XYZ file of C-alpha atoms in Angstrom:
759
model
C 0.000 0.000 0.000
C 1.438 3.338 -1.019
C 2.234 5.780 1.763
C 1.798 8.878 -0.357
C 1.379 10.044 -3.932
C 4.309 11.929 -5.408
C 3.688 15.663 -5.095
C 2.950 17.768 -8.137
C 5.995 20.025 -8.328
C 5.304 23.741 -8.395
C 7.277 26.213 -10.413
C 10.430 27.546 -8.827
C 9.649 30.639 -6.795
C 5.871 30.202 -7.005
C 4.588 30.945 -3.474
C 1.987 28.651 -1.988
C -1.249 30.286 -0.868
C -2.724 29.425 2.512
C -5.771 27.164 2.744
C -6.324 23.978 0.772
C -2.945 23.988 -0.973
C -1.172 24.339 2.352
C -3.252 21.514 3.827
C -2.363 19.173 0.957
C 1.316 20.053 1.223
C 1.589 19.603 4.992
C -0.533 16.428 5.084
C 1.460 14.842 2.290
C 4.838 15.522 3.851
C 3.639 14.748 7.367
C 2.558 11.253 6.297
C 5.705 10.581 4.300
C 8.035 11.908 7.030
C 6.252 9.863 9.694
C 6.751 6.673 7.712
C 10.401 7.571 7.009
C 11.057 8.170 10.693
C 9.147 5.018 11.572
C 11.460 2.946 9.371
C 14.526 4.325 11.128
C 12.908 3.886 14.537
C 12.007 0.295 13.693
C 15.607 -0.616 12.853
C 17.209 1.478 15.589
C 14.690 0.176 18.103
C 15.818 -3.369 17.334
C 19.439 -2.337 17.946
C 18.511 -0.766 21.288
C 16.493 -3.855 22.210
C 19.495 -6.106 21.481
C 21.697 -3.964 23.719
C 19.036 -4.177 26.432
C 18.772 -7.957 26.056
C 22.530 -8.353 26.417
C 22.548 -6.106 29.479
C 19.778 -8.136 31.107
C 21.559 -11.382 30.232
C 24.768 -10.107 31.804
C 22.833 -9.397 34.982
C 21.351 -12.897 34.834
C 24.766 -14.512 34.442
C 26.243 -12.414 37.219
C 23.347 -13.283 39.532
C 23.731 -17.005 38.814
C 27.433 -16.928 39.644
C 27.133 -14.684 42.705
C 24.453 -16.915 44.192
C 27.309 -19.256 45.132
C 29.281 -16.533 46.953
C 28.324 -16.074 50.593
C 28.272 -12.484 51.807
C 30.867 -13.132 54.503
C 33.445 -13.895 51.768
C 33.310 -10.339 50.421
C 35.862 -9.405 53.045
C 38.477 -11.354 51.057
C 38.370 -8.663 48.356
C 39.466 -5.775 50.575
C 41.743 -5.063 53.501
C 39.000 -3.051 55.170
C 37.276 -4.406 58.244
C 33.768 -4.795 56.819
C 30.862 -5.537 59.134
C 29.541 -8.390 57.030
C 27.686 -10.116 59.839
C 25.444 -7.048 60.088
C 24.858 -7.152 56.326
C 23.834 -10.821 56.540
C 21.580 -10.036 59.474
C 19.807 -7.590 57.190
C 18.803 -10.488 54.906
C 21.612 -10.257 52.314
C 22.975 -13.809 52.530
C 24.794 -14.058 49.172
C 26.524 -11.638 46.842
C 23.631 -12.102 44.402
C 21.273 -10.553 46.948
C 23.413 -7.408 46.887
C 23.295 -6.763 43.156
C 21.744 -3.327 42.473
C 21.567 -2.498 46.181
C 22.558 1.122 46.820
C 25.134 2.059 49.522
C 22.548 4.205 51.278
C 20.244 1.201 51.649
C 22.982 -0.867 53.278
C 24.228 2.006 55.427
C 20.744 2.299 56.943
C 20.963 -1.257 58.331
C 21.782 -1.542 62.041
C 25.497 -1.936 62.620
C 26.589 -1.545 58.980
C 27.749 2.013 58.479
C 28.857 3.996 55.451
C 32.335 2.449 55.097
C 31.035 -1.116 55.023
C 28.191 -0.150 52.670
C 30.537 1.392 50.110
C 33.042 -1.467 50.415
C 30.367 -4.134 49.916
C 28.856 -2.422 46.877
C 32.308 -2.019 45.298
C 33.176 -5.674 45.942
C 29.895 -6.901 44.462
C 30.427 -4.708 41.410
C 33.875 -6.191 40.820
C 32.561 -9.713 41.295
C 29.744 -9.063 38.831
C 32.149 -7.837 36.167
C 34.409 -10.838 36.704
C 31.456 -13.239 36.562
C 30.243 -11.803 33.258
C 33.741 -12.020 31.766
C 34.163 -15.590 32.995
C 30.803 -16.772 31.661
C 30.541 -15.292 28.150
C 27.262 -15.157 26.299
C 26.713 -18.326 24.304
C 23.658 -18.961 22.202
C 23.023 -22.607 21.527
C 20.327 -25.075 20.558
C 18.878 -27.639 22.919
C 17.938 -31.184 21.974
C 14.582 -29.991 20.685
C 16.343 -27.519 18.411
C 15.210 -24.470 20.415
C 17.544 -21.548 21.189
C 19.152 -21.329 24.610
C 19.347 -19.664 27.105
C 15.767 -18.707 27.915
C 14.716 -15.709 25.881
C 17.350 -16.271 23.199
C 14.586 -16.653 20.614
C 13.747 -12.982 21.176
C 17.407 -12.031 20.679
C 17.647 -14.055 17.462
C 14.470 -12.425 16.135
C 15.936 -8.966 16.761
C 19.273 -9.861 15.185
C 17.525 -11.415 12.177
C 15.505 -8.218 11.740
C 18.655 -6.084 11.908
C 20.535 -8.308 9.456
C 17.590 -8.235 7.040
C 16.876 -4.497 7.212
C 20.315 -2.940 7.518
C 21.373 -3.605 3.908
C 18.081 -2.097 2.744
C 17.871 0.924 5.039
C 21.463 2.057 5.565
C 22.070 3.255 1.965
C 19.111 5.659 2.437
C 19.617 6.559 6.115
C 21.031 10.035 5.546
C 18.265 10.993 3.134
C 15.514 9.588 5.353
C 16.907 11.240 8.470
C 17.408 14.622 6.783
C 13.946 14.525 5.260
C 12.171 13.428 8.439
C 13.966 15.941 10.661
C 13.481 18.868 8.250
C 9.789 18.155 7.750
C 9.203 17.599 11.460
C 10.829 20.945 12.249
C 8.838 22.814 9.559
C 5.398 21.309 10.177
C 4.331 23.291 13.300
C 4.797 26.645 11.526
C 3.616 25.425 8.114
C 0.342 24.106 9.547
C -0.715 27.623 10.481
C -1.342 28.184 6.759
C -4.027 25.485 6.743
C -6.514 28.124 7.930
C -6.262 31.279 5.827
C -8.388 33.426 8.150
C -6.295 32.700 11.232
C -3.105 33.381 9.364
C -4.485 36.714 8.099
C -4.818 38.019 11.660
C -1.481 36.605 12.873
C 1.535 38.722 13.673
C 3.855 39.599 10.797
C 6.639 37.529 12.354
C 4.304 34.537 12.543
C 3.235 34.944 8.906
C 6.907 35.200 7.895
C 7.804 32.030 9.797
C 4.857 30.217 8.205
C 5.892 31.301 4.721
C 9.443 30.100 5.386
C 8.190 26.730 6.623
C 5.971 26.293 3.561
C 8.892 27.183 1.315
C 11.017 24.557 3.066
C 8.415 21.885 2.364
C 8.050 23.066 -1.230
C 11.789 22.715 -1.728
C 11.484 19.046 -0.805
C 8.824 18.487 -3.485
C 11.236 18.502 -6.390
C 13.824 16.448 -4.469
C 11.210 13.896 -3.424
C 10.196 13.339 -7.032
C 13.758 13.288 -8.380
C 14.946 10.768 -5.795
C 11.788 8.629 -5.967
C 11.504 9.008 -2.226
C 7.860 7.852 -1.914
C 8.631 4.629 -3.765
C 11.747 4.051 -1.666
C 9.841 4.644 1.558
C 7.021 2.355 0.423
C 9.483 -0.469 -0.228
C 11.287 0.001 3.067
C 8.021 0.252 4.998
C 6.863 -3.002 3.461
C 10.129 -4.685 4.447
C 9.912 -3.309 7.989
C 6.342 -4.542 8.369
C 7.299 -8.112 7.501
C 6.915 -10.322 10.600
C 9.884 -12.039 12.204
C 10.307 -15.768 11.461
C 8.981 -18.359 13.873
C 11.232 -19.804 16.554
C 12.096 -23.023 14.695
C 12.825 -21.128 11.483
C 15.025 -18.727 13.448
C 16.881 -21.600 15.093
C 17.550 -23.239 11.731
C 18.748 -19.947 10.231
C 20.979 -19.322 13.244
C 22.536 -22.760 12.883
C 23.317 -21.992 9.232
C 24.550 -18.422 9.731
C 25.620 -18.179 13.357
C 28.830 -16.306 12.475
C 26.770 -13.487 10.920
C 24.488 -13.376 13.941
C 27.440 -13.135 16.320
C 29.171 -10.494 14.188
C 26.029 -8.389 14.294
C 25.680 -8.955 18.027
C 29.285 -8.013 18.796
C 28.922 -4.864 16.701
C 26.035 -3.770 18.920
C 27.244 -4.991 22.297
C 30.955 -5.813 22.153
C 31.780 -9.005 24.024
C 33.930 -8.694 27.117
C 37.041 -10.445 25.862
C 40.751 -10.137 26.250
C 42.048 -7.214 24.217
C 45.509 -8.698 24.281
C 44.216 -12.048 23.054
C 42.415 -10.432 20.133
C 45.658 -8.728 19.201
C 47.813 -11.813 19.459
C 49.762 -10.599 22.523
C 51.751 -8.130 20.421
C 53.970 -5.372 21.807
C 52.076 -2.226 22.764
C 53.761 0.067 20.249
C 53.023 -2.318 17.382
C 49.416 -2.664 18.525
C 49.049 1.111 18.486
C 50.404 1.382 14.950
C 48.139 -1.408 13.742
C 45.067 0.101 15.396
C 45.793 3.455 13.776
C 46.037 1.900 10.311
C 42.810 2.689 8.362
C 40.866 -0.219 6.879
C 38.524 0.239 3.907
C 35.937 -2.553 3.754
C 34.026 -1.102 0.823
C 34.514 -4.248 -1.268
C 33.244 -6.561 1.498
C 29.683 -7.899 1.515
C 29.843 -9.035 5.156
C 30.957 -7.558 8.447
C 34.085 -8.613 10.327
C 34.693 -9.457 13.946
C 36.941 -7.065 15.853
C 39.884 -9.471 15.954
C 39.466 -10.089 12.203
C 39.669 -6.363 11.460
C 42.793 -6.213 13.614
C 44.302 -9.114 11.644
C 43.639 -7.335 8.348
C 45.155 -4.113 9.685
C 48.173 -6.077 10.930
C 48.734 -7.557 7.466
C 48.384 -4.146 5.820
C 50.667 -2.446 8.320
C 53.392 -5.096 8.193
C 53.248 -5.758 4.457
C 54.677 -9.304 4.619
C 53.511 -11.508 7.476
C 52.023 -14.787 8.658
C 48.607 -15.001 10.292
C 48.678 -18.243 12.248
C 45.267 -18.014 13.904
C 43.906 -21.265 15.216
C 41.656 -23.110 12.786
C 38.126 -21.769 12.606
C 38.850 -18.088 13.277
C 38.364 -16.880 9.704
C 41.818 -16.407 8.211
C 40.280 -16.350 4.717
C 37.995 -13.413 5.477
C 40.940 -11.481 6.926
C 42.820 -11.955 3.667
C 39.770 -10.783 1.717
C 39.542 -7.695 3.938
C 43.152 -6.866 3.047
C 42.211 -7.116 -0.637
C 39.216 -4.825 -0.053
C 41.454 -2.140 1.399
C 43.945 -2.491 -1.441
C 41.143 -2.205 -4.011
C 40.231 1.149 -2.486
C 43.885 2.148 -2.867
C 43.805 1.367 -6.597
C 45.086 -2.221 -6.734
C 43.270 -4.503 -9.182
C 44.928 -7.906 -9.091
C 45.498 -10.446 -6.289
C 46.890 -13.987 -6.353
C 45.934 -16.824 -3.990
C 47.929 -20.062 -3.840
C 46.316 -22.975 -2.018
C 45.929 -26.759 -2.090
C 43.712 -28.014 -4.924
C 41.072 -29.092 -2.396
C 40.539 -25.455 -1.369
C 40.141 -23.881 -4.812
C 36.366 -24.217 -4.875
C 36.065 -22.913 -1.318
C 38.185 -19.836 -2.108
C 36.121 -19.128 -5.233
C 32.923 -19.246 -3.187
C 34.334 -17.050 -0.437
C 35.486 -14.403 -2.924
C 32.118 -14.285 -4.715
C 29.960 -14.477 -1.573
C 31.893 -12.144 0.723
C 33.331 -9.526 -1.641
C 32.468 -7.621 -4.797
C 35.607 -9.007 -6.454
C 35.700 -11.599 -9.244
C 37.421 -14.960 -8.791
C 39.432 -16.503 -11.641
C 40.493 -20.150 -11.364
C 43.982 -20.257 -12.872
C 43.816 -24.027 -12.880
C 42.563 -26.830 -15.090
C 41.839 -26.966 -18.806
C 40.739 -23.320 -19.060
C 43.785 -22.025 -17.178
C 45.231 -19.971 -20.035
C 41.951 -18.184 -20.740
C 41.446 -17.543 -17.020
C 44.913 -16.024 -16.752
C 44.135 -13.690 -19.655
C 40.832 -12.621 -18.056
C 42.542 -12.079 -14.696
C 45.269 -10.009 -16.332
C 42.772 -7.911 -18.300
C 39.951 -7.448 -15.798
C 41.628 -7.853 -12.425
C 40.190 -9.720 -9.473
C 41.426 -12.667 -7.456
C 43.463 -15.292 -9.295
C 43.258 -18.717 -7.656
C 45.865 -21.355 -8.329
C 47.404 -24.401 -6.651
C 50.930 -25.058 -5.472
C 51.376 -27.393 -8.428
C 50.090 -24.984 -11.096
C 51.664 -21.805 -9.705
C 54.614 -22.322 -12.045
C 52.259 -21.832 -15.024
C 51.279 -18.308 -13.927
C 53.537 -15.888 -15.847
C 56.202 -14.151 -13.782
C 57.418 -11.886 -16.581
C 55.078 -9.039 -15.676
C 52.673 -9.731 -18.528
C 49.722 -10.162 -16.153
C 50.276 -6.736 -14.649
C 50.987 -5.669 -11.081
C 49.832 -8.078 -8.346
C 48.851 -6.191 -5.208
C 48.862 -9.130 -2.795
C 50.093 -12.732 -2.760
C 48.161 -14.972 -0.359
C 49.502 -18.442 0.426
C 46.877 -20.551 2.200
C 47.966 -23.606 4.193
C 51.435 -22.065 4.031
C 52.984 -24.954 5.958
C 52.946 -26.761 2.590
C 56.056 -24.736 1.697
C 57.994 -25.243 4.939
C 60.643 -27.321 3.118
C 62.623 -24.821 1.015
C 64.016 -27.583 -1.190
C 60.650 -28.574 -2.661
C 59.421 -27.357 -6.028
C 56.341 -25.752 -4.498
C 58.412 -23.804 -1.966
C 60.718 -22.533 -4.703
C 57.731 -21.420 -6.815
C 56.182 -19.571 -3.873
C 59.574 -18.047 -3.074
C 59.846 -16.717 -6.634
C 56.457 -15.039 -6.432
C 57.168 -13.747 -2.920
C 60.168 -11.883 -4.347
C 58.020 -10.386 -7.139
C 55.123 -9.145 -4.983
C 55.641 -6.553 -2.282
C 52.705 -7.589 -0.083
C 52.685 -11.259 0.937
C 50.317 -12.914 3.406
C 50.828 -16.490 4.637
C 47.883 -18.260 6.289
C 48.244 -21.415 8.358
C 46.882 -22.743 11.621
C 49.896 -25.035 12.028
C 53.018 -22.950 11.389
C 55.123 -25.522 13.220
C 53.834 -28.990 12.491
C 56.989 -30.876 13.347
C 60.014 -28.700 14.075
C 60.983 -25.170 14.986
C 62.826 -24.979 11.672
C 59.472 -25.258 9.855
C 58.383 -21.945 11.326
C 61.716 -20.275 10.615
C 61.642 -21.361 6.966
C 58.332 -19.530 6.480
C 59.766 -16.417 8.133
C 62.732 -16.488 5.761
C 60.436 -16.455 2.719
C 58.417 -13.547 4.072
C 61.195 -11.404 5.484
C 64.643 -12.732 4.536
C 66.432 -10.002 6.503
C 64.530 -10.827 9.686
C 65.040 -14.553 9.121
C 68.778 -14.047 8.833
C 68.845 -12.058 12.079
C 66.866 -14.534 14.166
C 69.179 -15.968 16.818
C 70.037 -19.633 16.778
C 68.856 -19.889 20.363
C 65.363 -18.648 19.428
C 63.730 -21.666 21.082
C 65.477 -20.872 24.369
C 63.820 -17.480 24.710
C 61.057 -16.975 27.211
C 57.515 -16.372 25.922
C 57.653 -12.585 26.126
C 61.053 -12.302 24.487
C 60.120 -14.741 21.737
C 56.937 -12.824 20.868
C 58.958 -9.615 20.763
C 61.388 -11.109 18.231
C 58.786 -12.553 15.849
C 56.123 -9.832 16.321
C 56.934 -8.067 13.017
C 55.968 -11.154 11.042
C 53.701 -13.378 13.164
C 50.164 -12.955 14.523
C 48.257 -15.793 16.163
C 45.014 -15.860 18.160
C 43.364 -18.940 19.684
C 39.671 -19.841 19.685
C 39.402 -19.837 23.454
C 40.680 -16.241 23.570
C 38.613 -14.557 20.867
C 35.611 -16.798 20.133
C 34.164 -16.750 23.622
C 30.765 -17.768 22.254
C 32.101 -20.971 20.704
C 30.648 -24.072 22.378
C 32.869 -26.660 23.996
C 34.461 -29.777 22.537
C 33.766 -32.981 24.435
C 36.529 -35.410 23.462
C 36.029 -39.127 24.071
C 38.429 -41.991 23.473
C 36.314 -45.054 22.696
C 38.481 -48.081 23.530
C 37.453 -51.462 22.128
C 38.925 -54.962 21.971
C 39.907 -56.612 18.705
C 37.742 -59.412 17.337
C 39.478 -62.712 16.578
C 39.685 -62.000 12.841
C 41.025 -58.514 13.559
C 43.603 -59.961 15.977
C 44.862 -62.455 13.388
C 45.154 -59.731 10.743
C 46.929 -57.496 13.232
C 49.540 -60.093 14.147
C 50.257 -60.763 10.470
C 50.748 -57.041 9.885
C 53.091 -56.744 12.888
C 55.123 -59.720 11.713
C 55.593 -58.110 8.307
C 56.396 -54.710 9.846
C 53.566 -53.039 7.876
C 52.371 -50.055 9.908
C 49.521 -49.151 7.559
C 48.138 -52.693 7.681
C 48.461 -52.621 11.475
C 46.386 -49.431 11.627
C 43.602 -50.934 9.466
C 43.499 -54.387 11.078
C 40.761 -53.400 13.541
C 38.330 -53.112 10.610
C 39.031 -56.421 8.854
C 36.210 -58.326 10.562
C 33.791 -55.529 9.742
C 34.484 -55.765 6.033
C 33.401 -59.423 6.062
C 30.902 -59.776 8.883
C 29.424 -56.299 9.404
C 29.044 -54.284 12.585
C 28.367 -57.163 14.969
C 31.647 -58.838 14.023
C 33.816 -55.717 14.498
C 34.051 -53.741 17.739
C 35.124 -50.470 16.104
C 32.400 -50.663 13.487
C 29.800 -51.563 16.100
C 30.804 -48.520 18.161
C 30.653 -46.288 15.068
C 27.128 -47.442 14.241
C 26.071 -46.790 17.857
C 27.538 -43.257 17.834
C 25.688 -42.408 14.599
C 22.409 -43.826 15.955
C 22.728 -41.803 19.153
C 23.522 -38.654 17.169
C 20.420 -39.165 15.004
C 18.252 -39.402 18.109
C 19.644 -36.056 19.285
C 19.193 -34.407 15.881
C 22.942 -34.154 15.249
C 24.786 -34.727 11.996
C 28.043 -36.691 11.954
C 31.351 -36.551 10.082
C 33.376 -39.779 9.981
C 37.098 -39.453 9.197
C 39.650 -42.116 8.344
C 43.017 -42.051 6.650
C 42.153 -45.237 4.736
C 39.809 -45.674 1.788
C 39.042 -49.319 2.701
C 37.946 -48.271 6.178
C 35.644 -45.640 4.705
C 34.091 -48.182 2.344
C 33.445 -50.504 5.289
C 31.878 -47.648 7.263
C 29.640 -46.588 4.356
C 28.389 -50.136 3.824
C 27.455 -50.483 7.492
C 25.906 -47.019 7.900
C 23.919 -46.868 4.674
C 20.703 -48.364 6.072
C 17.058 -47.253 5.729
C 16.566 -43.875 7.373
C 20.284 -42.972 7.442
C 21.448 -40.471 4.814
C 25.137 -41.086 4.063
C 27.197 -38.728 1.899
C 30.534 -39.718 0.398
C 32.990 -41.183 0.710
C 34.804 -37.905 0.072
C 38.256 -39.080 -0.991
C 41.182 -37.945 -3.068
C 39.542 -39.668 -6.029
C 36.685 -37.147 -6.022
C 37.551 -34.281 -8.398
C 38.299 -31.040 -6.619
C 35.464 -29.285 -8.476
C 32.961 -31.851 -7.142
C 33.994 -31.879 -3.481
C 32.054 -28.773 -2.489
C 28.952 -30.316 -4.048
C 29.254 -33.289 -1.688
C 29.672 -30.965 1.293
C 26.760 -28.761 0.162
C 24.465 -31.773 -0.133
C 25.477 -32.892 3.362
C 24.981 -29.394 4.793
C 21.537 -29.069 3.203
C 20.414 -32.506 4.402
C 18.240 -33.084 7.441
C 19.736 -33.459 10.906
C 21.189 -36.907 11.425
C 22.990 -37.062 8.080
C 26.475 -38.588 7.870
C 29.473 -37.451 5.811
C 32.284 -39.974 5.363
C 35.643 -38.517 4.318
C 39.357 -39.150 4.174
C 41.035 -37.046 6.821
C 43.522 -35.658 4.284
C 40.638 -34.397 2.107
C 37.852 -33.422 4.499
C 40.124 -32.549 7.384
C 41.498 -29.353 5.851
C 39.911 -26.338 4.244
C 36.259 -27.393 4.388
C 33.631 -25.865 6.658
C 31.590 -28.653 8.233
C 29.899 -26.875 11.135
C 26.528 -28.280 10.023
C 27.676 -31.357 11.961
C 28.416 -31.475 15.674
C 29.704 -35.055 16.044
C 33.050 -36.129 14.572
C 34.478 -39.647 14.614
C 38.121 -40.484 13.917
C 38.312 -44.147 12.949
C 41.941 -44.369 14.075
C 44.517 -42.046 15.677
C 46.437 -39.928 13.190
C 50.211 -39.674 12.972
C 50.583 -35.969 13.800
C 48.818 -33.884 16.439
C 47.855 -31.302 13.816
C 45.983 -33.832 11.666
C 43.517 -34.661 14.432
C 43.187 -31.020 15.492
C 42.413 -29.956 11.931
C 39.777 -32.656 11.549
C 37.932 -31.577 14.700
C 38.355 -27.913 13.747
C 36.338 -28.496 10.569
C 33.335 -28.679 12.922
C 34.491 -26.635 15.921
C 34.851 -23.291 14.205
C 33.105 -19.949 13.915
C 29.516 -20.762 13.016
C 29.169 -23.785 15.290
C 26.325 -23.452 17.785
C 26.319 -26.900 19.372
C 28.771 -28.611 21.663
C 31.045 -30.696 19.431
C 31.426 -34.347 20.414
C 34.733 -35.763 19.128
C 35.234 -39.541 19.256
C 38.453 -41.463 18.619
C 37.941 -45.169 18.009
C 40.903 -46.958 19.596
C 41.794 -50.644 19.865
C 43.420 -51.792 23.101
C 46.922 -53.245 23.347
C 48.088 -52.501 19.862
C 49.132 -49.892 17.370
C 46.452 -47.384 18.412
C 47.722 -47.432 21.960
C 51.337 -47.000 20.890
C 50.499 -44.043 18.644
C 48.450 -42.326 21.360
C 51.295 -42.718 23.852
C 53.956 -41.414 21.477
C 51.882 -38.456 20.306
C 50.916 -37.360 23.815
C 54.340 -35.888 24.443
C 54.578 -34.455 20.957
C 51.208 -32.700 21.355
C 52.456 -31.012 24.519
C 55.530 -29.682 22.708
C 53.432 -28.512 19.771
C 50.908 -26.676 21.949
C 53.509 -25.017 24.149
C 55.477 -23.710 21.201
C 52.734 -22.630 18.823
C 50.324 -21.196 21.366
C 52.558 -19.466 23.885
C 56.113 -20.147 22.690
C 59.140 -20.859 24.917
C 60.488 -24.341 24.299
C 64.192 -25.064 24.034
C 65.274 -25.553 20.444
C 67.113 -28.675 21.468
C 63.978 -30.104 23.041
C 61.929 -29.409 19.917
C 64.456 -31.089 17.660
C 64.861 -34.012 20.032
C 61.223 -34.949 19.583
C 60.922 -36.620 16.204
C 57.311 -36.321 15.042
C 57.991 -37.263 11.460
C 55.862 -40.106 10.193
C 58.905 -42.176 9.335
C 60.275 -41.898 12.855
C 56.941 -42.660 14.437
C 56.395 -45.667 12.175
C 59.790 -47.070 13.120
C 59.111 -46.701 16.845
C 55.593 -48.129 16.725
C 56.477 -51.162 14.625
C 59.508 -51.921 16.775
C 57.518 -51.701 20.001
C 54.770 -53.962 18.720
C 57.183 -56.520 17.294
C 58.957 -56.602 20.641
C 55.672 -56.979 22.545
C 54.352 -59.797 20.359
C 57.655 -61.619 19.879
C 58.293 -60.789 16.244
C 61.587 -59.429 14.962
C 64.520 -58.177 17.049
C 64.035 -56.997 20.609
C 65.628 -53.572 20.751
C 67.566 -52.871 23.921
C 66.402 -49.281 24.100
C 62.736 -50.211 23.999
C 60.853 -51.192 27.107
C 58.649 -54.176 26.484
C 55.093 -53.175 27.508
C 52.975 -55.760 29.274
C 50.946 -57.953 26.951
C 48.150 -58.178 29.473
C 44.896 -56.416 28.519
C 44.143 -53.109 30.222
C 40.797 -52.031 31.588
C 39.840 -48.551 30.369
C 36.892 -46.422 31.314
């Protein structure tokens, strides 16, 4: 329904007579201005309501925590002698009872006094702030698929409204606000002209003010028509009047787009998080320079989290650097934000190098999140794509293997940024891929490496990446770098390295519940295992626990039986599942057992699936109903893909590096996940699984200490051999010694062959 008809423009300078013409003019603009202001109020009211909801939720969280703090413990927070017994006698038994209580109210209690009243209120205020910071806001879904905590459906409705209306309203906000405010200011005086007789007898100053107000409204007539303001307001009013989705529809949309919801929420009510954590614990002077660096996001279609904006500014300020954020924090979008800023500065061309499995994902991210064009410099149409990229600009996407086919003679034009995703692929400087990346890194001034595992095996891996980015800095790094304490180490590598962890910056991310599911080998599995040990075949040893399942199904194989049970339980809870294995045969066995009536199984997603088709498999899984299963090789599905539609992950066997398992779980436990992630490792007792778990436990500790907070002796890092060859040698030797095959090595302790009971 139209809010108003476009006014008939009057000739310039033609004064409007009082009476009917004045009534038409004022009524028309009054209606249109009211609707314009109503649109702004509708959107801004939702923003205010979100801020109010967050404030109330903070009070709720603080009250829940402070309920467990007895009033007499408040004295521990101050060296003052507080009369807490008198406060308790007044009925305030816990700190929660004292929230919002004024000092004057407490001071009026018998035996309390002004000093105690002020001290108690200050202590409760500090406790409340600490409680809110320690229990961050997390929106989740319960087993019925409803938002939690109580009242979260209202918050999601408000955020959905803001996300829907902002892109429509904000481009017109200035015009709507100027029009509404000008008309509102002019209407009181202009309305005096509605009655000619009254105006005739008014004071000259009043008649002059009325004429000026009418002229102001008349000036808007031509602008209203030229800018099609009535039509714009009609469309926006219709959008604003649209009802919010129902609670189940909201919950489903939140599960699909939770990162956008949280970004909108944080923009309205910034989460109480660690500023240092968001900035990667960088030196203060560097943080100041990065914060002062402008960031133009004009080419972005989506908003960024605060730590993501900081990461983009860091990359722009430093020029050549490595963002090593933990998996799931949005390293891709930070790289795209850097491109957006460079586009505003006049750059046209950007080059991304990544594993082949990530090409399709990068193309989607570029098209969905920016106004830039993606060109796949890969495959049969590579030459034509390179020509289009050179001529039109945009983001060129290529793989480590095909990077050598991208011309380096300058014929493609200036490249404003080189992005190397999964940069740990080039940690060995002797490989062909590392040499190709090194060549391009010397040709392009701005270089950005992205990797969540900058040191997969050795300290030298990290240093080799630094040398590609900043050769001068790499040459200056001391040999005793690993001996430095955490603060000193961060100071040395700060110019090139930024890393944030999920726990520090994604406070809303749900937990991971990790479970080791220990089982005993079936007879057929045991026979196959012993044969593999006798032959010294580690890969056959790792697959032996699935042999019985390939022939006799789930009931004949303990690991397969446990997998089927996990999937069935997940279906009952409305959860989707991702099943990972290193081995294709294991995946085939799992698919055969899981593909039963009522169970939707996608995959197996293996290296045999063309790169261009992999995203289609993931999309089908994501779009499927809750309870679906995706089966994938860990080397294919464990890196680069976003699988947060699932909240249960199963590893069919332990992997050979700590990073491999972490990456697999991180495919689910990443920004956008709204459910607690349940991670299961299927492990067979007294065999290769147990040996691998034991050997990797120490290696995981070294990896975490170094990558997350630094400060491990270089000698200690190098002394721990986490290469697959070294691990294979140790595991096979231990198992041959335990089972009586092959030589008994003096340096190996022979573990007991007796079975172990595990919870």
